[in-house]
Each structure stands twice: as C-alpha cells, then as structure tokens.
PDB file of C-alpha atoms in Angstrom:
ATOM      1  CA  MET A 936      -1.400  25.431  -8.822  1.00 49.00           C
ATOM      2  CA  THR A 937      -3.055  23.390 -11.554  1.00 55.00           C
ATOM      3  CA  GLU A 938      -6.195  24.945 -12.977  1.00 68.00           C
ATOM      4  CA  LEU A 939      -9.200  22.900 -11.892  1.00 72.00           C
ATOM      5  CA  ASN A 940     -11.463  21.685 -14.650  1.00 90.00           C
ATOM      6  CA  THR A 941     -13.817  18.748 -15.007  1.00 92.00           C
ATOM      7  CA  GLN A 942     -11.119  16.373 -16.274  1.00 92.00           C
ATOM      8  CA  ILE A 943      -8.738  17.246 -13.429  1.00 92.00           C
ATOM      9  CA  LEU A 944     -11.522  16.676 -10.883  1.00 93.00           C
ATOM     10  CA  LEU A 945     -12.385  13.320 -12.471  1.00 95.00           C
ATOM     11  CA  ASP A 946      -8.705  12.320 -12.482  1.00 96.00           C
ATOM     12  CA  ARG A 947      -8.313  13.295  -8.830  1.00 96.00           C
ATOM     13  CA  ALA A 948     -11.333  11.156  -7.882  1.00 97.00           C
ATOM     14  CA  GLU A 949     -10.091   8.189  -9.922  1.00 97.00           C
ATOM     15  CA  ILE A 950      -6.589   8.420  -8.437  1.00 98.00           C
ATOM     16  CA  SER A 951      -7.998   8.619  -4.902  1.00 97.00           C
ATOM     17  CA  ASP A 952     -10.102   5.551  -5.723  1.00 97.00           C
ATOM     18  CA  VAL A 953      -6.846   3.685  -6.432  1.00 98.00           C
ATOM     19  CA  PHE A 954      -5.670   4.530  -2.912  1.00 98.00           C
ATOM     20  CA  HIS A 955      -9.003   3.340  -1.475  1.00 97.00           C
ATOM     21  CA  ARG A 956      -8.791   0.089  -3.486  1.00 98.00           C
ATOM     22  CA  TYR A 957      -5.244  -0.346  -2.221  1.00 98.00           C
ATOM     23  CA  ALA A 958      -6.335  -0.175   1.436  1.00 98.00           C
ATOM     24  CA  THR A 959      -9.422  -2.331   0.877  1.00 98.00           C
ATOM     25  CA  GLY A 960      -7.509  -4.960  -1.087  1.00 98.00           C
ATOM     26  CA  VAL A 961      -4.751  -5.433   1.470  1.00 97.00           C
ATOM     27  CA  ASP A 962      -7.054  -5.269   4.517  1.00 98.00           C
ATOM     28  CA  THR A 963      -9.585  -7.758   3.114  1.00 98.00           C
ATOM     29  CA  ARG A 964      -6.802  -9.941   1.661  1.00 97.00           C
ATOM     30  CA  ASP A 965      -8.337  -9.517  -1.794  1.00 98.00           C
ATOM     31  CA  TRP A 966      -5.059  -9.824  -3.662  1.00 98.00           C
ATOM     32  CA  ALA A 967      -6.727  -9.699  -7.090  1.00 98.00           C
ATOM     33  CA  LEU A 968      -8.272  -6.325  -6.163  1.00 98.00           C
ATOM     34  CA  TRP A 969      -4.960  -5.093  -4.750  1.00 98.00           C
ATOM     35  CA  ARG A 970      -3.179  -6.122  -7.959  1.00 98.00           C
ATOM     36  CA  THR A 971      -5.459  -3.783  -9.970  1.00 98.00           C
ATOM     37  CA  CYS A 972      -3.729  -0.811  -8.325  1.00 98.00           C
ATOM     38  CA  PHE A 973      -0.414  -1.392 -10.099  1.00 98.00           C
ATOM     39  CA  THR A 974       1.149  -1.341 -13.547  1.00 98.00           C
ATOM     40  CA  ASP A 975       2.804  -4.635 -14.500  1.00 98.00           C
ATOM     41  CA  ASP A 976       6.243  -3.085 -13.957  1.00 98.00           C
ATOM     42  CA  VAL A 977       5.506  -1.289 -10.674  1.00 98.00           C
ATOM     43  CA  GLU A 978       8.400  -0.509  -8.369  1.00 98.00           C
ATOM     44  CA  ALA A 979       7.632  -0.581  -4.627  1.00 98.00           C
ATOM     45  CA  ASP A 980      10.180   0.828  -2.169  1.00 97.00           C
ATOM     46  CA  PHE A 981       9.608  -0.048   1.482  1.00 95.00           C
ATOM     47  CA  THR A 982      13.212   0.451   2.618  1.00 96.00           C
ATOM     48  CA  SER A 983      12.146   2.903   5.322  1.00 95.00           C
ATOM     49  CA  ILE A 984      10.664  -0.080   7.184  1.00 92.00           C
ATOM     50  CA  TRP A 985      12.653  -3.020   5.846  1.00 90.00           C
ATOM     51  CA  PRO A 986      16.118  -2.063   4.543  1.00 93.00           C
ATOM     52  CA  GLY A 987      16.665  -3.428   1.065  1.00 92.00           C
ATOM     53  CA  LEU A 988      12.973  -4.075   0.322  1.00 91.00           C
ATOM     54  CA  VAL A 989      12.515  -2.735  -3.186  1.00 95.00           C
ATOM     55  CA  VAL A 990      10.388  -4.979  -5.391  1.00 95.00           C
ATOM     56  CA  LYS A 991       9.952  -4.590  -9.148  1.00 97.00           C
ATOM     57  CA  GLY A 992       6.998  -6.166 -10.910  1.00 98.00           C
ATOM     58  CA  ALA A 993       3.368  -6.254  -9.800  1.00 98.00           C
ATOM     59  CA  ASP A 994       2.994 -10.017  -9.539  1.00 98.00           C
ATOM     60  CA  GLU A 995       6.146 -10.303  -7.426  1.00 97.00           C
ATOM     61  CA  TRP A 996       5.064  -7.347  -5.263  1.00 97.00           C
ATOM     62  CA  VAL A 997       1.612  -8.819  -4.641  1.00 97.00           C
ATOM     63  CA  ALA A 998       3.158 -12.205  -3.758  1.00 95.00           C
ATOM     64  CA  ASN A 999       5.589 -10.509  -1.345  1.00 91.00           C
ATOM     65  CA  ALA A1000       2.828  -8.502   0.326  1.00 93.00           C
ATOM     66  CA  GLU A1001       0.603 -11.550   0.585  1.00 94.00           C
ATOM     67  CA  ALA A1002       3.414 -13.483   2.282  1.00 90.00           C
ATOM     68  CA  LEU A1003       4.084 -10.597   4.685  1.00 88.00           C
ATOM     69  CA  VAL A1004       0.483  -9.798   5.577  1.00 94.00           C
ATOM     70  CA  THR A1005      -1.327 -13.151   5.547  1.00 93.00           C
ATOM     71  CA  GLY A1006       0.358 -14.280   8.771  1.00 94.00           C
ATOM     72  CA  LEU A1007      -1.269 -11.381  10.609  1.00 96.00           C
ATOM     73  CA  ASP A1008      -4.791 -11.660  11.974  1.00 95.00           C
ATOM     74  CA  ALA A1009      -5.900  -8.210  10.886  1.00 96.00           C
ATOM     75  CA  THR A1010      -4.699  -5.018   9.299  1.00 97.00           C
ATOM     76  CA  GLN A1011      -6.247  -1.613   8.820  1.00 98.00           C
ATOM     77  CA  HIS A1012      -4.746   0.900   6.406  1.00 98.00           C
ATOM     78  CA  ILE A1013      -6.117   4.421   6.649  1.00 98.00           C
ATOM     79  CA  ILE A1014      -4.929   6.466   3.665  1.00 98.00           C
ATOM     80  CA  THR A1015      -5.737  10.186   3.765  1.00 97.00           C
ATOM     81  CA  ASN A1016      -4.672  13.711   2.785  1.00 97.00           C
ATOM     82  CA  HIS A1017      -4.291  12.929  -0.901  1.00 96.00           C
ATOM     83  CA  THR A1018      -2.417  15.420  -3.047  1.00 96.00           C
ATOM     84  CA  HIS A1019      -2.474  15.249  -6.831  1.00 96.00           C
ATOM     85  CA  ASP A1020      -0.106  16.878  -9.322  1.00 96.00           C
ATOM     86  CA  ILE A1021      -1.647  15.737 -12.600  1.00 96.00           C
ATOM     87  CA  ARG A1022       0.150  16.394 -15.866  1.00 95.00           C
ATOM     88  CA  GLY A1023      -1.799  14.811 -18.711  1.00 95.00           C
ATOM     89  CA  ASP A1024      -1.452  11.036 -18.390  1.00 97.00           C
ATOM     90  CA  THR A1025       0.977  11.107 -15.458  1.00 98.00           C
ATOM     91  CA  ALA A1026       0.655  12.282 -11.886  1.00 98.00           C
ATOM     92  CA  LYS A1027       2.768  12.650  -8.789  1.00 98.00           C
ATOM     93  CA  CYS A1028       0.756  12.103  -5.639  1.00 98.00           C
ATOM     94  CA  THR A1029       1.232  11.893  -1.899  1.00 98.00           C
ATOM     95  CA  SER A1030      -0.977  10.457   0.801  1.00 98.00           C
ATOM     96  CA  TYR A1031      -0.654   9.920   4.520  1.00 98.00           C
ATOM     97  CA  VAL A1032      -1.012   6.406   5.883  1.00 98.00           C
ATOM     98  CA  GLN A1033      -1.582   4.931   9.300  1.00 98.00           C
ATOM     99  CA  ALA A1034      -1.504   1.148   9.229  1.00 97.00           C
ATOM    100  CA  GLN A1035      -2.369  -1.128  12.124  1.00 97.00           C
ATOM    101  CA  HIS A1036      -1.147  -4.727  12.149  1.00 96.00           C
ATOM    102  CA  VAL A1037      -2.558  -7.267  14.622  1.00 96.00           C
ATOM    103  CA  TYR A1038      -1.167 -10.665  15.590  1.00 94.00           C
ATOM    104  CA  LYS A1039      -3.197 -12.872  17.945  1.00 92.00           C
ATOM    105  CA  ASN A1040      -2.085 -15.980  19.793  1.00 83.00           C
ATOM    106  CA  ASP A1041      -3.076 -17.972  22.882  1.00 79.00           C
ATOM    107  CA  LEU A1042      -1.569 -15.313  25.137  1.00 78.00           C
ATOM    108  CA  GLY A1043      -3.613 -12.469  23.658  1.00 79.00           C
ATOM    109  CA  SER A1044      -2.715 -10.095  20.878  1.00 85.00           C
ATOM    110  CA  ASP A1045       0.052  -7.766  19.859  1.00 92.00           C
ATOM    111  CA  HIS A1046      -0.144  -4.911  17.463  1.00 93.00           C
ATOM    112  CA  ASN A1047       2.161  -2.634  15.551  1.00 96.00           C
ATOM    113  CA  VAL A1048       1.153   0.714  14.091  1.00 97.00           C
ATOM    114  CA  LEU A1049       3.160   2.269  11.287  1.00 97.00           C
ATOM    115  CA  ALA A1050       2.563   5.822  10.106  1.00 98.00           C
ATOM    116  CA  GLY A1051       4.028   7.965   7.410  1.00 98.00           C
ATOM    117  CA  TYR A1052       3.344   8.896   3.836  1.00 98.00           C
ATOM    118  CA  TYR A1053       3.335   7.325   0.404  1.00 98.00           C
ATOM    119  CA  LYS A1054       4.742   9.105  -2.648  1.00 98.00           C
ATOM    120  CA  TYR A1055       3.393   7.769  -5.928  1.00 98.00           C
ATOM    121  CA  ASP A1056       4.174   8.080  -9.614  1.00 98.00           C
ATOM    122  CA  MET A1057       0.862   7.349 -11.326  1.00 98.00           C
ATOM    123  CA  VAL A1058       0.037   6.708 -14.984  1.00 98.00           C
ATOM    124  CA  ARG A1059      -3.212   6.670 -16.885  1.00 98.00           C
ATOM    125  CA  THR A1060      -3.718   3.296 -18.597  1.00 98.00           C
ATOM    126  CA  PRO A1061      -6.566   1.889 -20.709  1.00 97.00           C
ATOM    127  CA  ASP A1062      -7.789   0.341 -17.424  1.00 96.00           C
ATOM    128  CA  GLY A1063      -7.631   3.623 -15.503  1.00 97.00           C
ATOM    129  CA  TRP A1064      -5.038   5.211 -13.237  1.00 98.00           C
ATOM    130  CA  LYS A1065      -2.402   2.890 -11.762  1.00 98.00           C
ATOM    131  CA  ILE A1066       0.615   3.138  -9.505  1.00 98.00           C
ATOM    132  CA  LYS A1067       3.845   2.893 -11.534  1.00 98.00           C
ATOM    133  CA  LYS A1068       6.283   3.569  -8.709  1.00 98.00           C
ATOM    134  CA  TYR A1069       5.813   4.302  -5.043  1.00 98.00           C
ATOM    135  CA  GLY A1070       7.482   4.274  -1.698  1.00 97.00           C
ATOM    136  CA  LEU A1071       6.625   4.568   1.946  1.00 97.00           C
ATOM    137  CA  THR A1072       8.409   6.998   4.229  1.00 98.00           C
ATOM    138  CA  LEU A1073       7.946   5.940   7.839  1.00 97.00           C
ATOM    139  CA  THR A1074       7.575   8.879  10.226  1.00 98.00           C
ATOM    140  CA  TRP A1075       6.666   7.006  13.398  1.00 97.00           C
ATOM    141  CA  SER A1076       5.659   3.623  14.745  1.00 96.00           C
ATOM    142  CA  THR A1077       4.420   2.194  17.989  1.00 96.00           C
ATOM    143  CA  GLY A1078       3.647  -1.199  19.433  1.00 95.00           C
ATOM    144  CA  ASN A1079       5.437  -4.483  18.974  1.00 92.00           C
ATOM    145  CA  GLY A1080       7.533  -4.517  15.799  1.00 90.00           C
ATOM    146  CA  ALA A1081       8.047  -8.260  16.322  1.00 90.00           C
ATOM    147  CA  VAL A1082       4.542  -8.976  15.003  1.00 93.00           C
ATOM    148  CA  TRP A1083       6.146  -9.251  11.547  1.00 91.00           C
ATOM    149  CA  ASP A1084       8.535 -11.985  12.726  1.00 90.00           C
ATOM    150  CA  LEU A1085       5.682 -13.779  14.492  1.00 90.00           C
ATOM    151  CA  ALA A1086       3.556 -13.612  11.341  1.00 91.00           C
ATOM    152  CA  ALA A1087       6.452 -14.945   9.232  1.00 90.00           C
ATOM    153  CA  GLU A1088       6.934 -17.853  11.644  1.00 91.00           C
ATOM    154  CA  ARG A1089       3.203 -18.599  11.452  1.00 90.00           C
ATOM    155  CA  MET A1090       3.400 -18.753   7.656  1.00 88.00           C
ATOM    156  CA  LYS A1091       6.474 -21.019   7.774  1.00 90.00           C
ATOM    157  CA  ALA A1092       4.698 -23.382  10.164  1.00 88.00           C
ATOM    158  CA  LYS A1093       1.608 -23.387   7.948  1.00 85.00           C
ATOM    159  CA  ALA A1094       3.678 -24.168   4.848  1.00 86.00           C
ATOM    160  CA  ALA A1095       5.505 -26.971   6.662  1.00 89.00           C
ATOM    161  CA  ALA A1096       2.187 -28.508   7.752  1.00 89.00           C
ATOM    162  CA  GLU A1097       0.807 -28.560   4.190  1.00 83.00           C
TER     163      GLU A1097
END
C-alpha cells in the first residue's frame, strides 16, 4: 500500500474531482467542462457496450459523446468507490459507475441503466490531473437498450430539419 502523505491525499482528491467533473459535464451537457477531464490524446474504450468503439483524441471523443448523449432527455452518472494507485505524475485508478439514460416521447419514457467500472490511466499535467486512457467494463444493464437507437434517430431528424 502506498504511504499516505499530504501530497498523496491532495492527488487523490484532485483525481476524484476529475471523476466528479466527468459526471457533471456529461449530465449537464457541459461539453467544455467534460473536455477538461482528458489529455489531448486520450484513448476511450467503450467496446464492452458498443463493439469497436475505441476513440483516440479528446476533441473526437467529446464530439462522439455529444452525438450519443444529446439525443437523450436526461442522464445521471453516479461514479463511486474510487481507488488510486499514484506513482509520481501518473496514476492507475478504478471507479464504479451506474449510469441512467432516459428517452422521452409522446408515449411516455424509456430508460436504460448501465453499470460497471471504469479503469483509468491518469497523468499530472500543468492544468492538473487528466485522463490519458480509460475504458468501461459493463457488469450489468437493465431497461430498454434501444434508447440509444431512438436517441440517434432523434439527432438524425434534428440534423435533417436544420
């Protein structure tokens, strides 16, 4: 176990703040805030949900997430149980996530809940700790997985109308 000292405690708090900013940014659709969580060359691996979805580059990742999430009416990401293995200016971290995704239409609403854990490679930058590489491992889900297709169709219709 890493010896706890003031710097380690500060680093743990700052890294956990990245996870909190991550959830807040995506759930409030504050894409500029969400972008602050990542290094420019971040690698995001979401193949446990969508086979083949590995995105490299923060701007591309934010654009992909925005396109995926904006068609939903609401999301709530609860990120907990943070672990931190800090080694100087790098860290390997894990956190649990439970994410709710809501799609509403004239017939009511559907939701999909995804749960699992994130594994992160973090780096200290001049702007603070950032995610360099991460992936989601899905452990369970419930609800209507088609909300993602419905949200994508909504975004296509919106783009066609503009």
